[in-house]
Amino acid sequence: MYVAVLKQRNQPMIYLKRSLITGILCLFVLISVQSQNTPTLNEAQRIKHQAEVLYNNSKLDSAILKWQAAAELFLSSKKYSQYVHCINEVGSTQSELGRFESAESTLENILMIGKNHLGDTAREVGKSYYYLASCQGFKGNYEPALVNLKSALVIARENKKDRTDEAVVLNGLGRINFFLSNYNEALDYFGQSLDILRAHDGDYNQIAGGYINMGSINLMKGHYGNAVAYYEKALQYIPEDLENQHKAGVYNNLGYAYFEQGELESALLYYLKSLTMRRSLLDANHPAIASSLVNVGNIHYRQGAPDLALQYYQQALDIRKETLKADHPEIGQNLMNIGMMHDLLADYPKAEMYLKEAISNLIIGAGAGHQFVGDAYLNLGSTYRKQNKSVLADSVFQLALEIFVSKQSTKDIISIHLERARLMEKDPQMALNYTEIALAALFPEWETMKGGEILTQISPSNCHDLLKIYKEMAGAYENIYVLNNGIEQLENALAIRKLSVRLLDMMRLNYRSDISKMYNDELNRIIYEKGVSDALQLGIIKKEATYNEEAFWFIEKGKASVLHTNLVESKANKIGGVDPGLLERLHSNKKQLTYLENELISVDSMHQTPIREKIFELVRGFDALKDSVRMAFPDYHQLTQQIDVPTVRDIQNTLAPDEAVLEYFIGESELTIALVTQNRFELELIPDVESIKSNVKSIYRAINKRDKGRFRELSMALYSNLLEPVRGHLADINELKIIPHADLWYLPFESLITNDTNDDKLADASYLIADFVISYHYSSTLLTGHQRVIDSDNQSLLAFAPVFKSSAINRIEDSLRYSSFYEKSNSHDYLDVLPESELEVAKIARVFESNGQRASVFLHKLSTEEKFKLNARNYSFVHLATHSFIDEEKPNYSGIYFSKPDSLAIHNEDGILFAGELYNLNLNSDLVVLSSCESGIGKLNRGEGMLSLSRGFYYSGAKQVLYSLWKVYDKSTSELMVSFYDHLLNGSPTASALRKAKLEMLKSKTSSFPKNWAGFVLLGN
């Protein structure tokens, strides 16, 4: 059985009881009984065997009834040893089901009976002591549990021939010490237990339990890699097809390991798997189920959803109040979690109330010096700090610190000193002192170490702690600089910001999922913003140009780092010497995973469990495959580490004389514009960044509403902010490579008006597109480091236009899958017919054919997702004239519509190409054109840019992607596209061909407004 040991940050489960398979405790099961042939004894043995079979099949209530029936028969025959054995099993199983009061009463009674009839040192008496201690431990009565375990240990050591009994009791002592936060003592007991089990060929569940507990100690010490290794070892001892509490506990603990490392998606998968398994094995009110609910709540807490977390915490609290005593430490921890959520919701009085109640509970239930009490003090102090109750905050921080020091809990000691640093906001020198104390807790010799040396010695488990220290330390230096203008302090802050960025790079490489990478980057966005600001300030003060390059380094490090890492890994797959068969298995696994993830959101929550089961197994297999690749192919691993950014000189060396890079970075209070040409590098600072962001949102609305007057005002204002400051350096420039940031991804720069005009009809307006060829890019790193050469000899076209003429094709509500996604796309029961799309692709095909190039066009029902996936890799130009939809909350569930299959049952695809599927394609296209609505819009991530369909195509191998920023008219889109391809196949480069097509539309009064032409923009080289 497992016991939930939860702190504010969700602790792991510890193995408590004997195997769930009969016979694991040889001491407690293998009682010497002479063979009896009487009918009563035979019947008793038969019933006892039935109980064991029922138990092994997790039918615990039925097993209890059988053991009770067998016990009565043994008692009537005066076979007291067998009688005590059966009642021990009853009590133990009651405890396992969470019926602790009944279990304790049963075990106390049978202990007295056993001592009277069998003697103080009988094996079954030892078993009674052990099971009683286990039950008491679960209830939080640790002192009597220790007394009973020591009595059980004395009896176990009487058996010199078989030490398995001793191993089991030592494990119990380790468990109780774990509860008491005596981790070193617990580790010693667990180690002794596991050594005995391995030496005496213990039952596989016993050995699995030993490995689980060793992993849990490592988990609490922050040694996550070691913990995961122990858990994986434990799983090797549990049959794959067996579901038991061992396995549920391992999955829970693996979830915790990933949780602590910031891998929230992976953690959630393991937590849900554990919760599902526990619900199938245990009573609805079992404390282990409460623990799993807390775990899921912790995920929502870390994801910034305290309201949702509160719901899970409250469900867990209700269960625990039903099954545990009022002062049980797990109730106290639950109260603490609820208090923390009210703190996050800024309901500080309620937060104080819950945290104080938690402290009272924990002091009674666990002792005033317990680790959990320190956690509660820490959280209460934080709540006081946020209310400016400094004296109260410092007093409870001191109480917490004394507990953490006594427990040698380095992570918590660091947390206390960082909280005290935040408390000293008005005294930055004192705040700095506290951050240095925190760093000394992690690296006692830090003052003699260089920053880079610290990074070489930091373990993955301590990266988050070091990053938190660096953030507070750099902030303290910056605040000291503000007070006394000490340049040295600002230089120190900049140096620490650079170390922080390098640390983030290291952490990103250890994350498994893109979601975790992006989430961590977003949490630490301030590091990049402050780095840019500090470097620019130093450049102004010291008048040294090198600081501008430092600022540019921070700008680049803060952009598209996850996409860059993924592209580096993709490149490593091809040239890292990895076995092609292994890569194919990885690719196949990932495709299946993407399919199931899409499947998951198309069904209601009642039907998600079997899909989650499949996803869970695929994720485990995928992670194991990736680990195998990393270990077996060192060249591959080395290639994946190459994630640095280019210097300004590197970028200049890639530019032609008439090309310029314009890179934007939106900081806390100002916009930075970086201009790079072949011979020039300039940085410009623009204040009032909030006004710029507001204008970008407003111009997007004005264009879509065709509000020409408002558009004119906003366009001129944005040109003044974004282009005018560098326009004087663009005299000889013909092509602009624009790298937006944050909200600027919504802006088509080509629509900015470059002249002063008061004409709301825009008759005399001059647009930026008239002066420059324009393309867009995620970062300078991707612009220079992932140059993709276009094959000018292969200009074949693959085009799709479902058209959606027949309502039979478009009806969505007849399929749950389609209904679900259709609702997400904010559509009605039918997709709009796109009559111009058929003419569009037909005309484009004729342009290709007239130039002697191959063109394959799929229309109506033939325009299927299957045909796209089958053929897309073989064409240099891929054109999709269709509908698309966006899901800003879950970008991977944005999608492109193909024709709907007649029957989902006989087709491999559903007719929707989801963004998540794009990352599994292996395209070789020079250009993908997404002639559909909002194909470049998605969830905006400040660092990564727009998480859209266009990003997916770019990752999949497309050298360039032409996408739309808003809903586009069918007819004007068709005109633009045909003109674009005509110029393209007549020799114009892609960006130039697009510019010419737009300029032609500007000449017509009916299509001159930017709504008709500016929405299509080009991504890539």
PDB file of N, CA and C in Angstrom, residues 712-750:
ATOM      1  N   ARG A 712      -5.778  55.134 -41.501  1.00  0.00           N
ATOM      2  CA  ARG A 712      -4.783  56.128 -41.917  1.00  0.00           C
ATOM      3  C   ARG A 712      -4.033  56.681 -40.716  1.00  0.00           C
ATOM      4  N   GLU A 713      -4.760  57.053 -39.657  1.00  0.00           N
ATOM      5  CA  GLU A 713      -4.122  57.617 -38.466  1.00  0.00           C
ATOM      6  C   GLU A 713      -3.144  56.624 -37.831  1.00  0.00           C
ATOM      7  N   LEU A 714      -3.610  55.405 -37.659  1.00  0.00           N
ATOM      8  CA  LEU A 714      -2.787  54.394 -36.993  1.00  0.00           C
ATOM      9  C   LEU A 714      -1.593  53.990 -37.836  1.00  0.00           C
ATOM     10  N   SER A 715      -1.783  53.866 -39.125  1.00  0.00           N
ATOM     11  CA  SER A 715      -0.706  53.466 -40.015  1.00  0.00           C
ATOM     12  C   SER A 715       0.417  54.491 -40.011  1.00  0.00           C
ATOM     13  N   MET A 716       0.055  55.748 -40.065  1.00  0.00           N
ATOM     14  CA  MET A 716       1.074  56.804 -40.044  1.00  0.00           C
ATOM     15  C   MET A 716       1.791  56.845 -38.695  1.00  0.00           C
ATOM     16  N   ALA A 717       1.042  56.641 -37.610  1.00  0.00           N
ATOM     17  CA  ALA A 717       1.656  56.655 -36.278  1.00  0.00           C
ATOM     18  C   ALA A 717       2.640  55.497 -36.124  1.00  0.00           C
ATOM     19  N   LEU A 718       2.254  54.336 -36.595  1.00  0.00           N
ATOM     20  CA  LEU A 718       3.130  53.174 -36.468  1.00  0.00           C
ATOM     21  C   LEU A 718       4.352  53.300 -37.365  1.00  0.00           C
ATOM     22  N   TYR A 719       4.180  53.875 -38.532  1.00  0.00           N
ATOM     23  CA  TYR A 719       5.353  54.106 -39.388  1.00  0.00           C
ATOM     24  C   TYR A 719       6.337  55.028 -38.671  1.00  0.00           C
ATOM     25  N   SER A 720       5.786  56.042 -38.011  1.00  0.00           N
ATOM     26  CA  SER A 720       6.641  56.990 -37.285  1.00  0.00           C
ATOM     27  C   SER A 720       7.429  56.289 -36.182  1.00  0.00           C
ATOM     28  N   ASN A 721       6.808  55.312 -35.517  1.00  0.00           N
ATOM     29  CA  ASN A 721       7.474  54.595 -34.433  1.00  0.00           C
ATOM     30  C   ASN A 721       8.415  53.501 -34.929  1.00  0.00           C
ATOM     31  N   LEU A 722       8.013  52.776 -35.963  1.00  0.00           N
ATOM     32  CA  LEU A 722       8.695  51.546 -36.333  1.00  0.00           C
ATOM     33  C   LEU A 722       9.701  51.686 -37.473  1.00  0.00           C
ATOM     34  N   LEU A 723       9.498  52.618 -38.378  1.00  0.00           N
ATOM     35  CA  LEU A 723      10.387  52.740 -39.543  1.00  0.00           C
ATOM     36  C   LEU A 723      11.140  54.057 -39.616  1.00  0.00           C
ATOM     37  N   GLU A 724      10.472  55.130 -39.234  1.00  0.00           N
ATOM     38  CA  GLU A 724      11.096  56.437 -39.390  1.00  0.00           C
ATOM     39  C   GLU A 724      12.421  56.565 -38.649  1.00  0.00           C
ATOM     40  N   PRO A 725      12.547  55.974 -37.430  1.00  0.00           N
ATOM     41  CA  PRO A 725      13.828  56.123 -36.715  1.00  0.00           C
ATOM     42  C   PRO A 725      15.029  55.535 -37.457  1.00  0.00           C
ATOM     43  N   VAL A 726      14.826  54.595 -38.380  1.00  0.00           N
ATOM     44  CA  VAL A 726      15.951  53.984 -39.108  1.00  0.00           C
ATOM     45  C   VAL A 726      15.890  54.280 -40.597  1.00  0.00           C
ATOM     46  N   ARG A 727      14.894  55.034 -41.037  1.00  0.00           N
ATOM     47  CA  ARG A 727      14.697  55.242 -42.478  1.00  0.00           C
ATOM     48  C   ARG A 727      15.902  55.904 -43.127  1.00  0.00           C
ATOM     49  N   GLY A 728      16.594  56.741 -42.374  1.00  0.00           N
ATOM     50  CA  GLY A 728      17.756  57.421 -42.935  1.00  0.00           C
ATOM     51  C   GLY A 728      18.888  56.478 -43.303  1.00  0.00           C
ATOM     52  N   HIS A 729      18.889  55.281 -42.772  1.00  0.00           N
ATOM     53  CA  HIS A 729      19.942  54.298 -43.067  1.00  0.00           C
ATOM     54  C   HIS A 729      19.535  53.317 -44.158  1.00  0.00           C
ATOM     55  N   LEU A 730      18.388  53.545 -44.791  1.00  0.00           N
ATOM     56  CA  LEU A 730      17.871  52.585 -45.764  1.00  0.00           C
ATOM     57  C   LEU A 730      17.916  53.115 -47.197  1.00  0.00           C
ATOM     58  N   ALA A 731      18.720  54.127 -47.434  1.00  0.00           N
ATOM     59  CA  ALA A 731      18.737  54.762 -48.753  1.00  0.00           C
ATOM     60  C   ALA A 731      19.098  53.784 -49.868  1.00  0.00           C
ATOM     61  N   ASP A 732      20.022  52.887 -49.607  1.00  0.00           N
ATOM     62  CA  ASP A 732      20.473  51.953 -50.655  1.00  0.00           C
ATOM     63  C   ASP A 732      19.874  50.558 -50.494  1.00  0.00           C
ATOM     64  N   ILE A 733      18.859  50.461 -49.689  1.00  0.00           N
ATOM     65  CA  ILE A 733      18.277  49.145 -49.382  1.00  0.00           C
ATOM     66  C   ILE A 733      17.036  48.902 -50.243  1.00  0.00           C
ATOM     67  N   ASN A 734      16.955  47.678 -50.782  1.00  0.00           N
ATOM     68  CA  ASN A 734      15.808  47.291 -51.596  1.00  0.00           C
ATOM     69  C   ASN A 734      14.927  46.261 -50.880  1.00  0.00           C
ATOM     70  N   GLU A 735      15.544  45.424 -50.033  1.00  0.00           N
ATOM     71  CA  GLU A 735      14.796  44.349 -49.394  1.00  0.00           C
ATOM     72  C   GLU A 735      14.931  44.397 -47.878  1.00  0.00           C
ATOM     73  N   LEU A 736      13.780  44.336 -47.188  1.00  0.00           N
ATOM     74  CA  LEU A 736      13.752  44.321 -45.728  1.00  0.00           C
ATOM     75  C   LEU A 736      13.386  42.927 -45.246  1.00  0.00           C
ATOM     76  N   LYS A 737      14.213  42.382 -44.386  1.00  0.00           N
ATOM     77  CA  LYS A 737      13.927  41.120 -43.710  1.00  0.00           C
ATOM     78  C   LYS A 737      13.500  41.474 -42.291  1.00  0.00           C
ATOM     79  N   ILE A 738      12.212  41.414 -42.051  1.00  0.00           N
ATOM     80  CA  ILE A 738      11.643  41.914 -40.797  1.00  0.00           C
ATOM     81  C   ILE A 738      11.470  40.773 -39.799  1.00  0.00           C
ATOM     82  N   ILE A 739      11.937  40.997 -38.583  1.00  0.00           N
ATOM     83  CA  ILE A 739      11.790  40.030 -37.495  1.00  0.00           C
ATOM     84  C   ILE A 739      10.948  40.685 -36.409  1.00  0.00           C
ATOM     85  N   PRO A 740       9.638  40.390 -36.404  1.00  0.00           N
ATOM     86  CA  PRO A 740       8.754  41.021 -35.415  1.00  0.00           C
ATOM     87  C   PRO A 740       8.981  40.446 -34.016  1.00  0.00           C
ATOM     88  N   HIS A 741       8.266  40.992 -33.073  1.00  0.00           N
ATOM     89  CA  HIS A 741       8.292  40.475 -31.702  1.00  0.00           C
ATOM     90  C   HIS A 741       6.944  40.754 -31.061  1.00  0.00           C
ATOM     91  N   ALA A 742       6.465  39.769 -30.310  1.00  0.00           N
ATOM     92  CA  ALA A 742       5.227  39.910 -29.546  1.00  0.00           C
ATOM     93  C   ALA A 742       4.092  40.397 -30.443  1.00  0.00           C
ATOM     94  N   ASP A 743       3.409  41.484 -30.063  1.00  0.00           N
ATOM     95  CA  ASP A 743       2.225  41.953 -30.789  1.00  0.00           C
ATOM     96  C   ASP A 743       2.514  42.343 -32.233  1.00  0.00           C
ATOM     97  N   LEU A 744       3.744  42.633 -32.561  1.00  0.00           N
ATOM     98  CA  LEU A 744       4.076  43.057 -33.921  1.00  0.00           C
ATOM     99  C   LEU A 744       3.875  41.952 -34.955  1.00  0.00           C
ATOM    100  N   TRP A 745       3.704  40.704 -34.512  1.00  0.00           N
ATOM    101  CA  TRP A 745       3.400  39.619 -35.450  1.00  0.00           C
ATOM    102  C   TRP A 745       2.039  39.817 -36.117  1.00  0.00           C
ATOM    103  N   TYR A 746       1.178  40.632 -35.526  1.00  0.00           N
ATOM    104  CA  TYR A 746      -0.136  40.893 -36.125  1.00  0.00           C
ATOM    105  C   TYR A 746      -0.082  41.967 -37.217  1.00  0.00           C
ATOM    106  N   LEU A 747       1.037  42.626 -37.361  1.00  0.00           N
ATOM    107  CA  LEU A 747       1.123  43.799 -38.235  1.00  0.00           C
ATOM    108  C   LEU A 747       1.759  43.478 -39.584  1.00  0.00           C
ATOM    109  N   PRO A 748       1.060  43.709 -40.695  1.00  0.00           N
ATOM    110  CA  PRO A 748       1.710  43.639 -42.017  1.00  0.00           C
ATOM    111  C   PRO A 748       2.425  44.968 -42.281  1.00  0.00           C
ATOM    112  N   PHE A 749       3.727  44.982 -42.134  1.00  0.00           N
ATOM    113  CA  PHE A 749       4.483  46.234 -42.237  1.00  0.00           C
ATOM    114  C   PHE A 749       4.301  46.895 -43.604  1.00  0.00           C
ATOM    115  N   GLU A 750       4.053  46.094 -44.660  1.00  0.00           N
ATOM    116  CA  GLU A 750       3.931  46.664 -46.000  1.00  0.00           C
ATOM    117  C   GLU A 750       2.757  47.613 -46.114  1.00  0.00           C
TER     118      GLU A 750
END
